[in-house]
Amino acid sequence: MNDIWLACHAPLDSNSGKHVLAVANELGRRGNSVIACAPEHASENVKIENGVKFYTFAELVNGAKKTPPDLIHIWTPREKMRELYRSICKQFAAEIPYIVHREDNEMIILADQMRISLDEIEEVRRGLRKLEVPGHLTHPAYGSQMLASASGVTALIESLTVNLPEGLPHKVFAPGFDPIFSTPVLNAGRIVRDRYRISSKTFLVTYTGNVHDSNVAEVRSLYLAIALANRMGTPVRLLRTGSDCAQLDDHGVEELRKHEINLGFVPRNDLPLLIHAADLLIQPGAVDDWNAQRFPSKLPEFLASGRPVMLPKVNLGTFLQNGVNAIVLEKANAQAITTGLLEWLPRKDCLQKIGAEGRAFAEKYLKWSKAVDRIDELYRRILERPLSVKKADKESN
């Protein structure tokens, strides 16, 4: 039995935290001793099972555990995670093997939030300029060093493994879906339409997700598409959940939000109703470096619901077939989404078939058990290597 710690940069009810929790629960089911840790407790109840234990960072650093783990799986090389690892090693006076998980292009997030260019970030990485980076972001130089010293890497998409140190073991896994999204919700459409006074003649699009600096432009394009479709005679309402960490509004705010029902933060257990009520689920986005190096966590849940999904031909969209198991756009900008809405919303029978095929895709490929099969292979590879090999690898980096 292996003693594994999984460390998340955010609470376990965040998108990343849900991934950590799903992996931890599956590892526990397989007989491992597992600890899931996060900066703080979740704001809503999360289901921790199969013997998995939860600790905050402060609890671990202050001696809640008396023996070190065999392996730490660290979600992203952000500064707070680097500091956590250093504190744990200091506590046990040992260099503990660790794996870094990659879920986004951290440098694009850094550039967007700190308003600096990628060229400036490269100068920081090379030591040509200094940059104070807050704990929730990744330092260009220190993050690279953390990857170089890791025993392995996991990633949500193959493109995030490009430029890893030569010979560094890694595994790519697709995130799974929570079964609450695949369970049918009876009369979801009628319940939601009655609750929010939406006419039966109006189409309903649901988008569940936060708005932040890196996706604000693409979410704005979804709002614009909804407004354009209505202007062109197709009545559509946008049912929106999530927080606005970046301002969506600039010019034309009243027009953009005219057709929106904004519910803000919604408890996770209430999301399936809103998703199952939709005529169409949309993931907007350009085919660019940002989207090519991420895997939106809502997509497995969208597909598992059996409702039709529209998305750009990037990340998961490259594995789906347009008109078969999804509506795949060459780029999901405002114009393309508007055209897609006008073309597909009246075709209810086709949408029903697409939704069913999307669900079948999720059932076949987007299961947490499959993801943990791949993660477990990496764990075994690392833990079965002789200690001398691990030391030699670190010294070579």
CSV table of C-alpha atoms in Angstrom, one decimal:
chain,number,residue,atom,x,y,z
A,1,MET,CA,0.0,0.0,0.0
A,2,ASN,CA,1.4,3.4,-1.0
A,3,ASP,CA,1.1,6.6,1.0
A,4,ILE,CA,0.1,9.3,-1.5
A,5,TRP,CA,-0.6,13.0,-0.8
A,6,LEU,CA,-2.5,15.0,-3.4
A,7,ALA,CA,-2.1,18.8,-2.9
A,8,CYS,CA,-4.4,21.2,-4.6
A,9,HIS,CA,-3.8,25.0,-5.1
A,10,ALA,CA,-7.5,25.7,-4.4
A,11,PRO,CA,-10.3,24.3,-2.2
A,12,LEU,CA,-11.8,20.9,-3.0
A,13,ASP,CA,-15.0,22.5,-4.3
A,14,SER,CA,-13.1,24.4,-7.0
A,15,ASN,CA,-12.7,23.0,-10.5
A,16,SER,CA,-9.1,21.8,-9.7
A,17,GLY,CA,-10.2,20.6,-6.3
A,18,LYS,CA,-12.9,18.4,-7.9
A,19,HIS,CA,-10.2,16.7,-10.0
A,20,VAL,CA,-8.0,16.2,-6.9
A,21,LEU,CA,-10.9,14.8,-5.0
A,22,ALA,CA,-12.0,12.4,-7.8
A,23,VAL,CA,-8.4,11.1,-8.2
A,24,ALA,CA,-8.0,10.8,-4.4
A,25,ASN,CA,-11.2,8.8,-4.0
A,26,GLU,CA,-10.4,6.4,-6.8
A,27,LEU,CA,-6.9,5.9,-5.4
A,28,GLY,CA,-8.4,5.2,-2.0
A,29,ARG,CA,-10.8,2.7,-3.6
A,30,ARG,CA,-7.8,0.8,-4.9
A,31,GLY,CA,-6.3,0.4,-1.5
A,32,ASN,CA,-3.8,3.3,-1.2
A,33,SER,CA,-3.4,5.4,1.8
A,34,VAL,CA,-4.4,8.9,0.5
A,35,ILE,CA,-4.4,12.4,1.9
A,36,ALA,CA,-6.0,15.3,-0.1
A,37,CYS,CA,-4.9,18.7,1.0
A,38,ALA,CA,-5.8,22.2,0.1
A,39,PRO,CA,-5.2,25.8,1.4
A,40,GLU,CA,-8.5,25.8,3.2
A,41,HIS,CA,-11.7,23.9,3.8
A,42,ALA,CA,-14.3,23.8,1.0
A,43,SER,CA,-17.2,26.2,1.3
A,44,GLU,CA,-19.7,23.5,0.5
A,45,ASN,CA,-19.8,19.8,1.4
A,46,VAL,CA,-17.5,17.6,-0.7
A,47,LYS,CA,-17.7,13.8,-0.8
A,48,ILE,CA,-14.5,12.3,0.7
A,49,GLU,CA,-14.7,8.5,0.7
A,50,ASN,CA,-12.7,5.3,0.6
A,51,GLY,CA,-10.6,6.2,3.6
A,52,VAL,CA,-9.2,9.4,2.1
A,53,LYS,CA,-8.2,12.0,4.7
A,54,PHE,CA,-8.3,15.8,4.3
A,55,TYR,CA,-5.9,18.3,5.8
A,56,THR,CA,-5.3,22.0,5.2
A,57,PHE,CA,-1.8,23.1,4.2
A,58,ALA,CA,-1.4,24.7,7.6
A,59,GLU,CA,-2.3,21.4,9.4
A,60,LEU,CA,0.2,19.4,7.4
A,61,VAL,CA,3.0,22.0,7.8
A,62,ASN,CA,2.3,22.2,11.6
A,63,GLY,CA,2.8,18.5,12.1
A,64,ALA,CA,-0.6,16.8,11.7
A,65,LYS,CA,1.3,13.8,10.1
A,66,LYS,CA,4.3,12.3,11.8
A,67,THR,CA,5.7,10.3,8.8
A,68,PRO,CA,6.3,11.6,5.3
A,69,PRO,CA,4.4,10.2,2.3
A,70,ASP,CA,5.9,8.0,-0.4
A,71,LEU,CA,4.9,10.5,-3.1
A,72,ILE,CA,3.3,13.9,-3.3
A,73,HIS,CA,1.2,14.8,-6.4
A,74,ILE,CA,1.2,18.6,-6.6
A,75,TRP,CA,-1.5,20.4,-8.7
A,76,THR,CA,0.4,23.0,-10.7
A,77,PRO,CA,3.8,24.5,-10.0
A,78,ARG,CA,2.3,27.7,-8.6
A,79,GLU,CA,4.3,29.6,-5.9
A,80,LYS,CA,2.0,28.5,-3.1
A,81,MET,CA,2.6,24.9,-4.1
A,82,ARG,CA,6.3,25.3,-4.4
A,83,GLU,CA,6.4,26.8,-0.9
A,84,LEU,CA,4.2,24.0,0.5
A,85,TYR,CA,6.5,21.3,-0.9
A,86,ARG,CA,9.6,23.1,0.6
A,87,SER,CA,7.9,23.3,4.0
A,88,ILE,CA,6.9,19.6,4.0
A,89,CYS,CA,10.4,18.6,3.1
A,90,LYS,CA,11.8,20.8,5.8
A,91,GLN,CA,9.4,19.4,8.3
A,92,PHE,CA,10.5,15.8,7.6
A,93,ALA,CA,14.2,16.7,6.8
A,94,ALA,CA,13.8,14.6,3.6
A,95,GLU,CA,13.5,15.2,-0.1
A,96,ILE,CA,10.2,13.6,-1.0
A,97,PRO,CA,9.5,12.4,-4.5
A,98,TYR,CA,6.9,14.6,-6.2
A,99,ILE,CA,4.8,14.8,-9.4
A,100,VAL,CA,3.7,18.1,-10.8
A,101,HIS,CA,0.2,18.2,-12.5
A,102,ARG,CA,-0.3,20.7,-15.3
A,103,GLU,CA,-3.8,21.8,-16.2
A,104,ASP,CA,-3.3,25.1,-18.1
A,105,ASN,CA,-0.6,27.2,-19.8
A,106,GLU,CA,0.6,28.9,-16.6
A,107,MET,CA,2.5,31.5,-18.4
A,108,ILE,CA,-0.5,32.8,-20.3
A,109,ILE,CA,-2.4,33.1,-17.0
A,110,LEU,CA,0.6,34.9,-15.6
A,111,ALA,CA,0.7,37.3,-18.6
A,112,ASP,CA,-3.0,38.0,-18.5
A,113,GLN,CA,-3.2,38.7,-14.7
A,114,MET,CA,0.0,40.6,-14.3
A,115,ARG,CA,-0.3,42.5,-17.6
A,116,ILE,CA,3.1,41.6,-19.0
A,117,SER,CA,4.1,40.1,-22.3
A,118,LEU,CA,5.3,36.5,-22.9
A,119,ASP,CA,8.7,38.0,-24.0
A,120,GLU,CA,9.0,39.7,-20.6
A,121,ILE,CA,8.1,36.4,-19.0
A,122,GLU,CA,10.9,34.7,-20.9
A,123,GLU,CA,13.4,37.3,-19.7
A,124,VAL,CA,12.3,36.5,-16.1
A,125,ARG,CA,12.8,32.8,-16.7
A,126,ARG,CA,16.3,33.4,-18.0
A,127,GLY,CA,17.2,35.6,-15.0
A,128,LEU,CA,17.4,38.8,-17.0
A,129,ARG,CA,14.8,40.6,-15.0
A,130,LYS,CA,13.1,40.2,-11.6
A,131,LEU,CA,9.4,39.7,-11.0
A,132,GLU,CA,7.5,39.3,-7.7
A,133,VAL,CA,4.8,36.7,-8.4
A,134,PRO,CA,1.9,36.1,-6.0
A,135,GLY,CA,1.2,32.7,-4.5
A,136,HIS,CA,-1.7,31.8,-6.9
A,137,LEU,CA,0.5,32.2,-10.0
A,138,THR,CA,3.6,30.4,-11.3
A,139,HIS,CA,7.0,32.1,-11.3
A,140,PRO,CA,8.7,31.7,-14.7
A,141,ALA,CA,12.0,30.6,-13.3
A,142,TYR,CA,11.0,28.9,-10.1
A,143,GLY,CA,8.2,27.0,-11.8
A,144,SER,CA,10.6,25.7,-14.5
A,145,GLN,CA,13.0,24.6,-11.7
A,146,MET,CA,10.2,22.8,-10.0
A,147,LEU,CA,9.3,20.8,-13.1
A,148,ALA,CA,13.0,20.0,-13.7
A,149,SER,CA,13.4,18.6,-10.2
A,150,ALA,CA,10.1,16.6,-10.3
A,151,SER,CA,10.0,12.8,-10.4
A,152,GLY,CA,7.2,13.0,-13.0
A,153,VAL,CA,4.5,15.1,-14.6
A,154,THR,CA,0.8,14.6,-15.3
A,155,ALA,CA,-1.2,16.8,-17.7
A,156,LEU,CA,-4.7,17.1,-18.9
A,157,ILE,CA,-3.7,17.4,-22.6
A,158,GLU,CA,-0.7,16.3,-24.6
A,159,SER,CA,0.3,19.9,-25.6
A,160,LEU,CA,1.2,20.6,-21.9
A,161,THR,CA,4.0,18.0,-22.1
A,162,VAL,CA,5.8,19.8,-24.8
A,163,ASN,CA,9.2,21.2,-23.7
A,164,LEU,CA,9.4,19.0,-20.5
A,165,PRO,CA,12.9,18.1,-19.4
A,166,GLU,CA,14.2,15.2,-21.6
A,167,GLY,CA,13.4,11.8,-20.1
A,168,LEU,CA,11.0,13.1,-17.4
A,169,PRO,CA,8.3,10.5,-17.0
A,170,HIS,CA,4.8,11.8,-17.7
A,171,LYS,CA,1.3,10.7,-18.3
A,172,VAL,CA,-1.6,12.5,-20.0
A,173,PHE,CA,-5.2,11.8,-18.7
A,174,ALA,CA,-8.5,13.2,-19.6
A,175,PRO,CA,-10.7,14.3,-16.7
A,176,GLY,CA,-13.8,12.3,-15.9
A,177,PHE,CA,-17.3,13.4,-15.1
A,178,ASP,CA,-19.2,13.4,-11.9
A,179,PRO,CA,-22.0,10.8,-12.1
A,180,ILE,CA,-24.5,13.4,-10.9
A,181,PHE,CA,-24.4,14.9,-14.3
A,182,SER,CA,-25.2,11.7,-16.2
A,183,THR,CA,-28.2,10.9,-14.0
A,184,PRO,CA,-31.4,11.9,-15.8
A,185,VAL,CA,-33.3,14.9,-14.3
A,186,LEU,CA,-37.0,14.4,-14.9
A,187,ASN,CA,-38.8,17.4,-16.4
A,188,ALA,CA,-35.7,19.6,-16.1
A,189,GLY,CA,-36.8,21.8,-19.0
A,190,ARG,CA,-40.3,22.4,-17.6
A,191,ILE,CA,-39.0,23.0,-14.1
A,192,VAL,CA,-36.4,25.6,-15.1
A,193,ARG,CA,-38.7,27.3,-17.6
A,194,ASP,CA,-41.5,27.7,-15.0
A,195,ARG,CA,-39.0,28.9,-12.4
A,196,TYR,CA,-37.5,31.6,-14.5
A,197,ARG,CA,-40.6,32.3,-16.7
A,198,ILE,CA,-39.0,31.3,-20.0
A,199,SER,CA,-41.5,30.8,-22.8
A,200,SER,CA,-41.7,27.3,-24.4
A,201,LYS,CA,-41.0,29.1,-27.7
A,202,THR,CA,-37.6,30.4,-26.5
A,203,PHE,CA,-34.5,28.3,-26.8
A,204,LEU,CA,-32.4,27.8,-23.7
A,205,VAL,CA,-28.6,27.8,-23.7
A,206,THR,CA,-26.7,27.0,-20.5
A,207,TYR,CA,-23.1,28.1,-19.6
A,208,THR,CA,-21.6,27.1,-16.3
A,209,GLY,CA,-18.3,28.8,-15.6
A,210,ASN,CA,-16.4,31.7,-14.1
A,211,VAL,CA,-15.1,34.6,-16.1
A,212,HIS,CA,-11.5,35.5,-15.6
A,213,ASP,CA,-8.7,37.4,-17.5
A,214,SER,CA,-7.9,34.5,-19.8
A,215,ASN,CA,-11.4,33.7,-21.0
A,216,VAL,CA,-13.3,37.0,-20.7
A,217,ALA,CA,-13.1,37.7,-24.5
A,218,GLU,CA,-14.5,34.3,-25.4
A,219,VAL,CA,-17.3,34.4,-22.9
A,220,ARG,CA,-18.2,37.9,-24.2
A,221,SER,CA,-18.5,36.3,-27.6
A,222,LEU,CA,-21.1,33.9,-26.3
A,223,TYR,CA,-23.2,36.8,-24.9
A,224,LEU,CA,-22.8,38.6,-28.2
A,225,ALA,CA,-23.9,35.6,-30.2
A,226,ILE,CA,-27.0,35.2,-28.0
A,227,ALA,CA,-27.8,38.9,-28.6
A,228,LEU,CA,-27.3,38.6,-32.4
A,229,ALA,CA,-29.5,35.4,-32.6
A,230,ASN,CA,-32.3,37.3,-30.9
A,231,ARG,CA,-31.9,40.3,-33.2
A,232,MET,CA,-32.2,37.9,-36.2
A,233,GLY,CA,-35.5,36.5,-34.9
A,234,THR,CA,-34.4,33.4,-33.0
A,235,PRO,CA,-35.4,33.8,-29.3
A,236,VAL,CA,-32.7,32.5,-27.1
A,237,ARG,CA,-32.0,32.9,-23.3
A,238,LEU,CA,-28.6,32.4,-21.7
A,239,LEU,CA,-28.7,30.6,-18.3
A,240,ARG,CA,-25.4,31.5,-16.7
A,241,THR,CA,-23.8,30.4,-13.5
A,242,GLY,CA,-20.4,31.3,-12.0
A,243,SER,CA,-18.5,34.3,-10.8
A,244,ASP,CA,-17.1,37.3,-12.8
A,245,CYS,CA,-13.5,37.6,-11.7
A,246,ALA,CA,-12.9,39.8,-14.7
A,247,GLN,CA,-15.3,42.4,-16.0
A,248,LEU,CA,-17.4,41.1,-18.9
A,249,ASP,CA,-19.0,44.4,-19.5
A,250,ASP,CA,-17.6,47.2,-21.6
A,251,HIS,CA,-19.6,48.8,-24.4
A,252,GLY,CA,-23.2,47.7,-25.1
A,253,VAL,CA,-23.6,46.2,-21.6
A,254,GLU,CA,-27.4,46.4,-21.7
A,255,GLU,CA,-27.6,44.7,-25.0
A,256,LEU,CA,-25.2,41.9,-24.0
A,257,ARG,CA,-27.0,41.1,-20.8
A,258,LYS,CA,-30.5,41.6,-22.1
A,259,HIS,CA,-31.1,37.9,-22.7
A,260,GLU,CA,-29.2,36.6,-19.7
A,261,ILE,CA,-30.4,34.9,-16.5
A,262,ASN,CA,-27.4,35.2,-14.2
A,263,LEU,CA,-27.6,32.9,-11.2
A,264,GLY,CA,-24.1,33.6,-9.9
A,265,PHE,CA,-22.6,31.0,-7.7
A,266,VAL,CA,-24.7,27.8,-7.7
A,267,PRO,CA,-24.1,24.8,-5.4
A,268,ARG,CA,-22.7,21.9,-7.4
A,269,ASN,CA,-25.7,19.6,-6.7
A,270,ASP,CA,-28.0,22.2,-8.3
A,271,LEU,CA,-26.1,22.3,-11.6
A,272,PRO,CA,-27.4,19.1,-13.2
A,273,LEU,CA,-30.9,20.5,-13.3
A,274,LEU,CA,-29.7,23.6,-15.2
A,275,ILE,CA,-27.6,21.6,-17.6
A,276,HIS,CA,-30.3,19.0,-18.4
A,277,ALA,CA,-32.8,21.9,-19.0
A,278,ALA,CA,-30.7,23.3,-21.9
A,279,ASP,CA,-31.5,23.0,-25.5
A,280,LEU,CA,-27.8,23.5,-26.2
A,281,LEU,CA,-24.7,23.7,-24.1
A,282,ILE,CA,-21.9,26.0,-25.4
A,283,GLN,CA,-18.2,26.2,-24.8
A,284,PRO,CA,-17.0,29.3,-26.6
A,285,GLY,CA,-13.4,29.9,-27.6
A,286,ALA,CA,-10.8,30.6,-30.2
A,287,VAL,CA,-8.4,28.0,-31.6
A,288,ASP,CA,-5.4,29.5,-30.0
A,289,ASP,CA,-2.5,28.7,-27.6
A,290,TRP,CA,-4.6,29.3,-24.6
A,291,ASN,CA,-7.3,26.8,-25.5
A,292,ALA,CA,-4.9,24.3,-27.1
A,293,GLN,CA,-3.2,23.8,-23.7
A,294,ARG,CA,-6.3,23.3,-21.5
A,295,PHE,CA,-9.2,20.9,-21.0
A,296,PRO,CA,-12.3,22.8,-19.8
A,297,SER,CA,-13.5,20.8,-16.8
A,298,LYS,CA,-17.2,21.5,-17.7
A,299,LEU,CA,-17.0,19.6,-21.0
A,300,PRO,CA,-17.0,16.0,-19.6
A,301,GLU,CA,-20.1,17.0,-17.5
A,302,PHE,CA,-21.8,18.7,-20.5
A,303,LEU,CA,-21.3,15.6,-22.7
A,304,ALA,CA,-22.3,13.1,-19.9
A,305,SER,CA,-25.6,14.9,-19.5
A,306,GLY,CA,-26.8,13.8,-22.9
A,307,ARG,CA,-27.6,17.4,-24.0
A,308,PRO,CA,-26.0,18.5,-27.3
A,309,VAL,CA,-22.7,20.4,-26.9
A,310,MET,CA,-21.3,23.1,-29.2
A,311,LEU,CA,-17.5,23.8,-28.9
A,312,PRO,CA,-14.5,24.9,-30.9
A,313,LYS,CA,-12.2,22.5,-32.7
A,314,VAL,CA,-9.5,22.6,-30.1
A,315,ASN,CA,-8.6,20.5,-27.0
A,316,LEU,CA,-11.4,18.0,-26.6
A,317,GLY,CA,-13.1,19.3,-29.8
A,318,THR,CA,-10.3,17.7,-31.9
A,319,PHE,CA,-11.5,14.3,-30.7
A,320,LEU,CA,-15.2,14.8,-31.4
A,321,GLN,CA,-17.1,14.6,-34.7
A,322,ASN,CA,-19.1,17.5,-36.0
A,323,GLY,CA,-22.8,16.6,-36.3
A,324,VAL,CA,-22.3,13.2,-34.8
A,325,ASN,CA,-21.4,13.6,-31.1
A,326,ALA,CA,-21.1,17.3,-30.9
A,327,ILE,CA,-21.4,20.5,-32.9
A,328,VAL,CA,-17.7,21.3,-33.6
A,329,LEU,CA,-16.9,24.8,-34.9
A,330,GLU,CA,-13.7,25.8,-36.6
A,331,LYS,CA,-13.6,28.6,-34.0
A,332,ALA,CA,-16.3,29.4,-31.5
A,333,ASN,CA,-16.4,33.2,-31.9
A,334,ALA,CA,-19.5,35.3,-31.9
A,335,GLN,CA,-20.2,35.0,-35.6
A,336,ALA,CA,-19.7,31.2,-35.7
A,337,ILE,CA,-21.8,30.6,-32.6
A,338,THR,CA,-24.6,32.8,-34.0
A,339,THR,CA,-24.5,30.8,-37.3
A,340,GLY,CA,-24.5,27.6,-35.3
A,341,LEU,CA,-27.5,28.7,-33.2
A,342,LEU,CA,-29.5,29.6,-36.2
A,343,GLU,CA,-28.6,26.4,-38.0
A,344,TRP,CA,-29.0,23.8,-35.2
A,345,LEU,CA,-31.6,25.0,-32.7
A,346,PRO,CA,-34.6,24.3,-34.9
A,347,ARG,CA,-33.3,20.7,-35.6
A,348,LYS,CA,-34.5,19.1,-32.4
A,349,ASP,CA,-34.3,15.5,-33.6
A,350,CYS,CA,-30.7,16.0,-34.8
A,351,LEU,CA,-29.8,17.6,-31.5
A,352,GLN,CA,-31.2,14.8,-29.5
A,353,LYS,CA,-29.1,12.2,-31.5
A,354,ILE,CA,-26.0,14.3,-31.1
A,355,GLY,CA,-26.6,14.6,-27.4
A,356,ALA,CA,-27.0,10.8,-27.0
A,357,GLU,CA,-23.8,10.2,-29.0
A,358,GLY,CA,-21.9,12.8,-26.9
A,359,ARG,CA,-23.0,11.0,-23.8
A,360,ALA,CA,-21.8,7.7,-25.2
A,361,PHE,CA,-18.4,9.3,-25.9
A,362,ALA,CA,-18.2,10.5,-22.3
A,363,GLU,CA,-19.1,7.1,-20.9
A,364,LYS,CA,-16.4,5.5,-23.1
A,365,TYR,CA,-13.5,7.9,-22.7
A,366,LEU,CA,-14.2,10.4,-19.8
A,367,LYS,CA,-14.2,8.2,-16.7
A,368,TRP,CA,-12.1,8.9,-13.6
A,369,SER,CA,-11.3,5.2,-13.3
A,370,LYS,CA,-9.6,5.4,-16.7
A,371,ALA,CA,-7.8,8.6,-15.7
A,372,VAL,CA,-6.5,7.0,-12.5
A,373,ASP,CA,-5.3,3.9,-14.5
A,374,ARG,CA,-2.9,6.2,-16.2
A,375,ILE,CA,-1.9,8.1,-13.1
A,376,ASP,CA,-1.3,4.8,-11.2
A,377,GLU,CA,1.0,3.6,-14.0
A,378,LEU,CA,3.2,6.7,-13.4
A,379,TYR,CA,3.1,6.3,-9.6
A,380,ARG,CA,4.3,2.7,-10.0
A,381,ARG,CA,7.0,3.6,-12.4
A,382,ILE,CA,8.3,6.3,-10.0
A,383,LEU,CA,7.9,4.4,-6.7
A,384,GLU,CA,9.5,1.2,-8.1
A,385,ARG,CA,12.7,3.0,-9.3
A,386,PRO,CA,15.7,2.5,-7.0
A,387,LEU,CA,16.5,5.6,-4.9
A,388,SER,CA,19.9,6.0,-6.5
A,389,VAL,CA,18.3,6.4,-9.9
A,390,LYS,CA,16.0,9.1,-8.5
A,391,LYS,CA,19.0,11.0,-7.1
A,392,ALA,CA,20.9,10.7,-10.3
A,393,ASP,CA,18.0,12.0,-12.3
A,394,LYS,CA,17.7,15.1,-10.0
A,395,GLU,CA,21.4,15.8,-10.2
A,396,SER,CA,21.3,15.6,-14.0
A,397,ASN,CA,18.6,18.3,-13.9
